[in-house]
mmCIF file of C-alpha atoms in Angstrom:
data_model
loop_
_atom_site.group_PDB
_atom_site.id
_atom_site.type_symbol
_atom_site.label_atom_id
_atom_site.label_comp_id
_atom_site.label_asym_id
_atom_site.label_seq_id
_atom_site.Cartn_x
_atom_site.Cartn_y
_atom_site.Cartn_z
ATOM 1 C CA MET A 55 28.756 41.115 96.638
ATOM 2 C CA ASP A 56 31.419 38.011 95.887
ATOM 3 C CA ALA A 57 30.331 34.884 93.410
ATOM 4 C CA ASN A 58 29.109 32.737 96.535
ATOM 5 C CA SER A 59 26.696 35.122 97.422
ATOM 6 C CA ARG A 60 25.498 35.623 93.807
ATOM 7 C CA HIS A 61 25.094 31.775 93.363
ATOM 8 C CA GLN A 62 23.040 31.862 96.220
ATOM 9 C CA ASN A 63 20.746 34.522 95.362
ATOM 10 C CA ILE A 64 20.491 32.694 91.740
ATOM 11 C CA VAL A 65 19.639 29.642 93.506
ATOM 12 C CA ASP A 66 17.066 31.384 95.655
ATOM 13 C CA LEU A 67 15.506 33.355 92.764
ATOM 14 C CA LEU A 68 15.017 30.119 91.138
ATOM 15 C CA LYS A 69 13.187 28.494 93.773
ATOM 16 C CA ASP A 70 10.497 31.756 93.156
ATOM 17 C CA GLN A 71 10.467 31.275 89.487
ATOM 18 C CA ASP A 72 11.203 28.994 86.652
ATOM 19 C CA ARG A 73 13.864 30.746 85.077
ATOM 20 C CA VAL A 74 16.436 33.505 85.057
ATOM 21 C CA GLN A 75 17.780 35.768 82.376
ATOM 22 C CA VAL A 76 21.613 36.987 81.526
ATOM 23 C CA GLU A 77 21.011 40.338 81.587
ATOM 24 C CA ASP A 78 18.552 40.851 84.125
ATOM 25 C CA LEU A 79 20.698 38.989 86.704
ATOM 26 C CA ALA A 80 23.642 41.367 85.524
ATOM 27 C CA ASP A 81 21.467 44.688 86.474
ATOM 28 C CA ARG A 82 20.306 42.973 89.537
ATOM 29 C CA PHE A 83 24.017 42.406 90.773
ATOM 30 C CA GLY A 84 25.894 45.425 89.117
ATOM 31 C CA VAL A 85 28.329 42.976 87.247
ATOM 32 C CA SER A 86 29.025 42.223 83.785
ATOM 33 C CA THR A 87 27.156 39.913 81.572
ATOM 34 C CA GLN A 88 30.282 37.557 81.107
ATOM 35 C CA THR A 89 30.327 37.546 84.996
ATOM 36 C CA ILE A 90 26.827 36.290 85.369
ATOM 37 C CA ARG A 91 27.390 33.609 82.556
ATOM 38 C CA ALA A 92 30.701 32.393 84.691
ATOM 39 C CA ASP A 93 27.955 31.899 87.699
ATOM 40 C CA LEU A 94 25.538 30.221 85.742
ATOM 41 C CA ARG A 95 27.947 27.815 84.366
ATOM 42 C CA ALA A 96 29.207 27.312 88.182
ATOM 43 C CA LEU A 97 25.683 26.587 89.097
ATOM 44 C CA SER A 98 24.970 24.136 86.479
ATOM 45 C CA ASP A 99 28.340 22.365 87.032
ATOM 46 C CA ARG A 100 26.894 21.391 90.514
ATOM 47 C CA GLY A 101 23.337 20.519 89.180
ATOM 48 C CA LEU A 102 21.943 23.530 90.912
ATOM 49 C CA ALA A 103 20.685 25.210 87.578
ATOM 50 C CA MET A 104 20.490 24.216 84.322
ATOM 51 C CA ARG A 105 21.248 26.578 81.741
ATOM 52 C CA THR A 106 19.494 27.989 78.834
ATOM 53 C CA HIS A 107 19.700 29.971 75.818
ATOM 54 C CA GLY A 108 20.290 33.981 77.359
ATOM 55 C CA GLY A 109 19.878 32.289 81.074
ATOM 56 C CA ALA A 110 19.208 29.266 82.931
ATOM 57 C CA GLU A 111 15.971 27.165 84.551
ATOM 58 C CA ARG A 112 15.519 25.918 87.840
ATOM 59 C CA ALA A 113 17.526 22.334 88.342
ATOM 60 C CA ASP A 114 14.231 20.342 89.256
ATOM 61 C CA GLN A 115 12.438 21.257 85.811
ATOM 62 C CA SER A 116 10.831 17.909 84.114
ATOM 63 C CA SER A 117 13.967 18.016 81.740
ATOM 64 C CA SER A 118 16.146 17.421 84.475
ATOM 65 C CA ARG A 119 14.951 15.345 87.060
ATOM 66 C CA GLU A 120 16.723 13.831 90.224
ATOM 67 C CA TYR A 121 19.022 11.323 88.549
ATOM 68 C CA ALA A 122 18.067 8.464 91.097
ATOM 69 C CA ALA A 123 14.648 8.909 90.098
ATOM 70 C CA ARG A 124 15.165 8.804 86.533
ATOM 71 C CA ARG A 125 16.915 5.132 87.064
ATOM 72 C CA GLN A 126 13.641 3.938 88.002
ATOM 73 C CA THR A 127 12.144 4.955 84.828
ATOM 74 C CA CYS A 128 11.796 2.245 82.628
ATOM 75 C CA ALA A 129 14.326 0.038 84.482
ATOM 76 C CA PRO A 130 13.774 -3.257 83.054
ATOM 77 C CA GLN A 131 13.735 -2.243 79.428
ATOM 78 C CA LYS A 132 17.151 -0.330 80.128
ATOM 79 C CA GLU A 133 18.410 -3.622 81.680
ATOM 80 C CA ALA A 134 17.409 -5.687 79.066
ATOM 81 C CA MET A 135 18.813 -3.196 76.016
ATOM 82 C CA GLY A 136 22.394 -2.992 78.036
ATOM 83 C CA ARG A 137 22.156 -6.534 77.380
ATOM 84 C CA ILE A 138 21.617 -6.264 73.880
ATOM 85 C CA ALA A 139 24.265 -3.229 73.178
ATOM 86 C CA ALA A 140 26.609 -5.213 75.522
ATOM 87 C CA SER A 141 26.451 -8.242 73.005
ATOM 88 C CA LEU A 142 27.794 -5.702 69.949
ATOM 89 C CA ILE A 143 30.818 -5.132 71.838
ATOM 90 C CA PRO A 144 33.492 -8.111 72.122
ATOM 91 C CA ASP A 145 36.278 -8.639 74.387
ATOM 92 C CA ASN A 146 39.681 -7.162 74.312
ATOM 93 C CA CYS A 147 38.378 -3.818 72.689
ATOM 94 C CA SER A 148 37.998 0.186 73.375
ATOM 95 C CA VAL A 149 34.691 1.534 74.508
ATOM 96 C CA SER A 150 33.497 4.978 75.195
ATOM 97 C CA LEU A 151 30.374 5.285 77.386
ATOM 98 C CA ASN A 152 28.551 9.021 78.467
ATOM 99 C CA ILE A 153 26.626 9.964 81.128
ATOM 100 C CA GLY A 154 23.003 8.492 81.575
ATOM 101 C CA THR A 155 20.560 5.699 83.176
ATOM 102 C CA SER A 156 20.591 3.785 80.077
ATOM 103 C CA THR A 157 24.762 3.677 79.630
ATOM 104 C CA GLU A 158 24.969 3.035 83.069
ATOM 105 C CA GLN A 159 22.978 -0.260 82.399
ATOM 106 C CA VAL A 160 25.431 -1.158 79.271
ATOM 107 C CA ALA A 161 28.215 -0.833 81.593
ATOM 108 C CA LYS A 162 26.555 -3.414 84.301
ATOM 109 C CA ALA A 163 26.362 -5.817 81.116
ATOM 110 C CA LEU A 164 29.914 -5.417 79.676
ATOM 111 C CA ALA A 165 30.852 -6.416 83.798
ATOM 112 C CA ALA A 166 31.374 -9.849 82.373
ATOM 113 C CA HIS A 167 33.613 -8.835 79.295
ATOM 114 C CA SER A 168 37.433 -9.468 79.803
ATOM 115 C CA GLY A 169 40.471 -7.006 78.415
ATOM 116 C CA LEU A 170 38.021 -4.027 77.605
ATOM 117 C CA THR A 171 39.525 -0.489 77.874
ATOM 118 C CA VAL A 172 36.548 1.864 78.777
ATOM 119 C CA LEU A 173 36.633 5.415 78.656
ATOM 120 C CA SER A 174 33.863 7.941 80.592
ATOM 121 C CA ASN A 175 32.674 10.867 81.742
ATOM 122 C CA ASN A 176 30.286 9.404 84.011
ATOM 123 C CA ILE A 177 31.950 8.543 87.551
ATOM 124 C CA ASN A 178 28.940 5.920 88.049
ATOM 125 C CA ILE A 179 29.972 3.759 85.070
ATOM 126 C CA ILE A 180 33.908 3.575 85.802
ATOM 127 C CA ASN A 181 32.963 2.603 89.753
ATOM 128 C CA SER A 182 30.327 -0.160 88.561
ATOM 129 C CA LEU A 183 33.196 -1.489 86.503
ATOM 130 C CA ILE A 184 36.077 -1.284 89.399
ATOM 131 C CA GLY A 185 36.843 -5.099 90.031
ATOM 132 C CA THR A 186 36.061 -6.444 86.761
ATOM 133 C CA ARG A 187 37.947 -8.056 84.219
ATOM 134 C CA SER A 188 38.394 -4.928 82.312
ATOM 135 C CA LYS A 189 41.846 -3.918 81.313
ATOM 136 C CA ASP A 190 41.464 -0.105 81.529
ATOM 137 C CA LEU A 191 39.306 2.344 83.253
ATOM 138 C CA ILE A 192 39.579 5.856 82.092
ATOM 139 C CA LEU A 193 37.518 8.846 83.812
ATOM 140 C CA ALA A 194 37.339 11.853 81.466
ATOM 141 C CA GLY A 195 38.648 14.864 83.636
ATOM 142 C CA GLY A 196 36.869 18.260 84.399
ATOM 143 C CA ALA A 197 34.302 19.327 87.044
ATOM 144 C CA VAL A 198 32.175 16.958 88.606
ATOM 145 C CA ARG A 199 28.317 17.769 88.332
ATOM 146 C CA GLN A 200 27.218 16.548 92.135
ATOM 147 C CA SER A 201 23.764 15.617 90.638
ATOM 148 C CA ASP A 202 24.498 12.668 88.916
ATOM 149 C CA GLY A 203 28.250 12.427 88.527
ATOM 150 C CA ALA A 204 28.669 13.597 85.339
ATOM 151 C CA ILE A 205 32.125 15.260 84.022
ATOM 152 C CA VAL A 206 30.929 17.766 81.418
ATOM 153 C CA GLY A 207 32.121 21.035 79.561
ATOM 154 C CA GLU A 208 34.897 21.590 77.410
ATOM 155 C CA ASP A 209 37.808 20.063 79.814
ATOM 156 C CA ALA A 210 35.928 16.616 79.177
ATOM 157 C CA VAL A 211 35.502 16.909 75.356
ATOM 158 C CA GLU A 212 39.388 17.925 75.071
ATOM 159 C CA PHE A 213 40.037 14.997 77.361
ATOM 160 C CA ILE A 214 37.601 12.641 75.164
ATOM 161 C CA SER A 215 39.362 13.791 71.940
ATOM 162 C CA ARG A 216 42.697 12.488 72.541
ATOM 163 C CA TYR A 217 41.093 8.982 71.806
ATOM 164 C CA LYS A 218 40.058 7.118 69.573
ATOM 165 C CA VAL A 219 37.869 3.972 70.462
ATOM 166 C CA ASP A 220 36.034 1.072 68.860
ATOM 167 C CA PHE A 221 32.748 1.706 70.220
ATOM 168 C CA ALA A 222 31.121 4.369 71.440
ATOM 169 C CA VAL A 223 27.586 4.236 73.643
ATOM 170 C CA ILE A 224 25.350 7.153 74.279
ATOM 171 C CA GLY A 225 22.154 8.028 75.674
ATOM 172 C CA ALA A 226 19.648 10.601 75.077
ATOM 173 C CA SER A 227 17.008 12.560 76.621
ATOM 174 C CA ALA A 228 14.592 13.026 73.845
ATOM 175 C CA LEU A 229 13.963 11.277 69.991
ATOM 176 C CA ASP A 230 12.362 13.169 67.019
ATOM 177 C CA ALA A 231 10.732 10.900 64.497
ATOM 178 C CA ASP A 232 12.890 12.850 61.698
ATOM 179 C CA GLY A 233 15.639 10.834 63.004
ATOM 180 C CA SER A 234 17.403 14.177 65.318
ATOM 181 C CA VAL A 235 18.988 12.711 68.563
ATOM 182 C CA LEU A 236 18.498 15.108 71.322
ATOM 183 C CA ASP A 237 19.187 16.504 74.804
ATOM 184 C CA PHE A 238 18.922 19.317 77.104
ATOM 185 C CA ASP A 239 22.545 20.585 78.325
ATOM 186 C CA ALA A 240 24.460 21.737 75.271
ATOM 187 C CA ARG A 241 27.541 20.972 77.548
ATOM 188 C CA GLU A 242 26.332 17.528 77.701
ATOM 189 C CA VAL A 243 26.080 17.384 74.017
ATOM 190 C CA SER A 244 29.385 18.752 73.337
ATOM 191 C CA VAL A 245 30.772 15.461 75.428
ATOM 192 C CA ALA A 246 28.134 13.058 73.437
ATOM 193 C CA ARG A 247 29.587 14.466 69.915
ATOM 194 C CA ALA A 248 32.871 13.881 71.051
ATOM 195 C CA VAL A 249 32.303 10.604 72.044
ATOM 196 C CA LEU A 250 30.718 9.764 68.626
ATOM 197 C CA ARG A 251 33.016 11.782 66.407
ATOM 198 C CA ASN A 252 35.863 9.764 68.034
ATOM 199 C CA ALA A 253 34.585 6.230 67.926
ATOM 200 C CA ARG A 254 34.705 3.404 65.015
ATOM 201 C CA THR A 255 31.166 2.080 65.491
ATOM 202 C CA ARG A 256 28.541 4.180 67.119
ATOM 203 C CA ILE A 257 25.383 3.169 69.423
ATOM 204 C CA LEU A 258 22.612 4.551 70.752
ATOM 205 C CA VAL A 259 20.752 3.100 73.649
ATOM 206 C CA CYS A 260 17.471 5.057 74.127
ATOM 207 C CA ASP A 261 13.864 3.870 74.778
ATOM 208 C CA THR A 262 10.974 4.723 73.076
ATOM 209 C CA SER A 263 9.315 7.101 75.629
ATOM 210 C CA LYS A 264 12.113 9.653 74.952
ATOM 211 C CA PHE A 265 9.612 10.597 71.444
ATOM 212 C CA ALA A 266 7.085 12.161 73.970
ATOM 213 C CA ILE A 267 9.971 14.168 75.276
ATOM 214 C CA SER A 268 10.769 17.455 73.460
ATOM 215 C CA ALA A 269 14.554 18.714 73.880
ATOM 216 C CA PRO A 270 16.294 21.771 72.178
ATOM 217 C CA VAL A 271 19.682 20.784 71.499
ATOM 218 C CA ARG A 272 20.570 18.078 68.508
ATOM 219 C CA ILE A 273 23.321 15.553 69.177
ATOM 220 C CA CYS A 274 23.457 14.101 65.819
ATOM 221 C CA ALA A 275 20.982 12.477 63.310
ATOM 222 C CA ILE A 276 20.393 8.830 63.481
ATOM 223 C CA ALA A 277 22.085 8.375 60.352
ATOM 224 C CA GLU A 278 25.032 9.285 61.883
ATOM 225 C CA LEU A 279 25.407 5.833 64.086
ATOM 226 C CA ASP A 280 25.493 2.480 63.248
ATOM 227 C CA TYR A 281 23.206 0.898 66.021
ATOM 228 C CA VAL A 282 20.278 1.976 67.853
ATOM 229 C CA VAL A 283 19.068 -0.203 70.702
ATOM 230 C CA THR A 284 15.207 0.640 71.565
ATOM 231 C CA ASP A 285 12.659 -1.540 73.675
ATOM 232 C CA ALA A 286 9.797 -1.274 71.105
ATOM 233 C CA PRO A 287 9.491 -0.659 67.465
ATOM 234 C CA PRO A 288 10.061 3.405 67.151
ATOM 235 C CA PRO A 289 7.878 5.403 64.363
ATOM 236 C CA LEU A 290 7.954 4.609 61.024
ATOM 237 C CA GLU A 291 9.514 8.067 59.578
ATOM 238 C CA PHE A 292 12.053 7.492 62.269
ATOM 239 C CA CYS A 293 12.558 4.130 60.618
ATOM 240 C CA GLU A 294 12.964 5.460 57.271
ATOM 241 C CA GLN A 295 15.490 7.733 58.559
ATOM 242 C CA ALA A 296 17.478 4.536 60.062
ATOM 243 C CA ARG A 297 17.155 2.629 56.565
ATOM 244 C CA LEU A 298 18.062 5.384 54.507
ATOM 245 C CA GLY A 299 21.302 6.361 56.617
ATOM 246 C CA GLN A 300 22.246 2.517 57.234
ATOM 247 C CA THR A 301 21.618 2.237 60.604
ATOM 248 C CA GLU A 302 20.600 -0.856 62.489
ATOM 249 C CA ILE A 303 17.703 -0.546 64.785
ATOM 250 C CA LEU A 304 17.595 -3.675 67.484
ATOM 251 C CA ILE A 305 14.495 -3.865 69.359
ATOM 252 C CA MET A 306 14.149 -5.485 72.843
ATOM 253 C CA GLU A 307 10.621 -7.352 71.902
ATOM 254 C CA GLN A 308 12.448 -8.816 69.007
ATOM 255 C CA TYR A 309 15.157 -10.346 71.018
ATOM 256 C CA ASN A 310 12.346 -11.200 74.053
ATOM 257 C CA ASP A 311 10.306 -12.878 71.479
ATOM 258 C CA GLY A 312 13.425 -14.620 69.934
#
């Protein structure tokens, strides 16, 4: 069986069951586990599956909701948070933004800035800034995930690592009260870590609904960030971890009250 046939069979299996395991697929198709891992990487790149430890899950699990629907979740909050984050970034500097619906809102708020050099692994962000007063728009290289326009994986990590920017803006899929910033996809996390590692000032934009979500892969601790922009007061334990790390929390509610 060729790779395309295996891919279709795996997608069909995931329609009937929530997840598949590498070992089981290798036995089913009579190929090596390395081949199956490559198959799962390819399906993940196309947004047709989500890799997990030892296998993959169906892409329509709650942890990977359809991107257009996620744009609508907490949309007013994301727009307001985007403006707050953009206010931290001056004209004539460099900024890196990773994949996410919250970071897209930051990019929209940056459209009025001038002289920016913008680096992103998010096609939607780069498209939104075409025709603005930005000086340079740089799209990370690598395979494009068709479900959301993300460019993830080692090619994107290597590309981002060539740069050192003034500001990094990231989003996250989940937050933990202990100060952990989390996501579902290890490849997305690798890119987010590269974005943070290669920036002078680090900003997280994430609404407090993410405290109700559990995700397995750790991006960073809040102490590794300079700013957290959110919509409402986070749990006290999270705020204490921010205080210990000298991370400033900017809350949308307080801006609105002001």
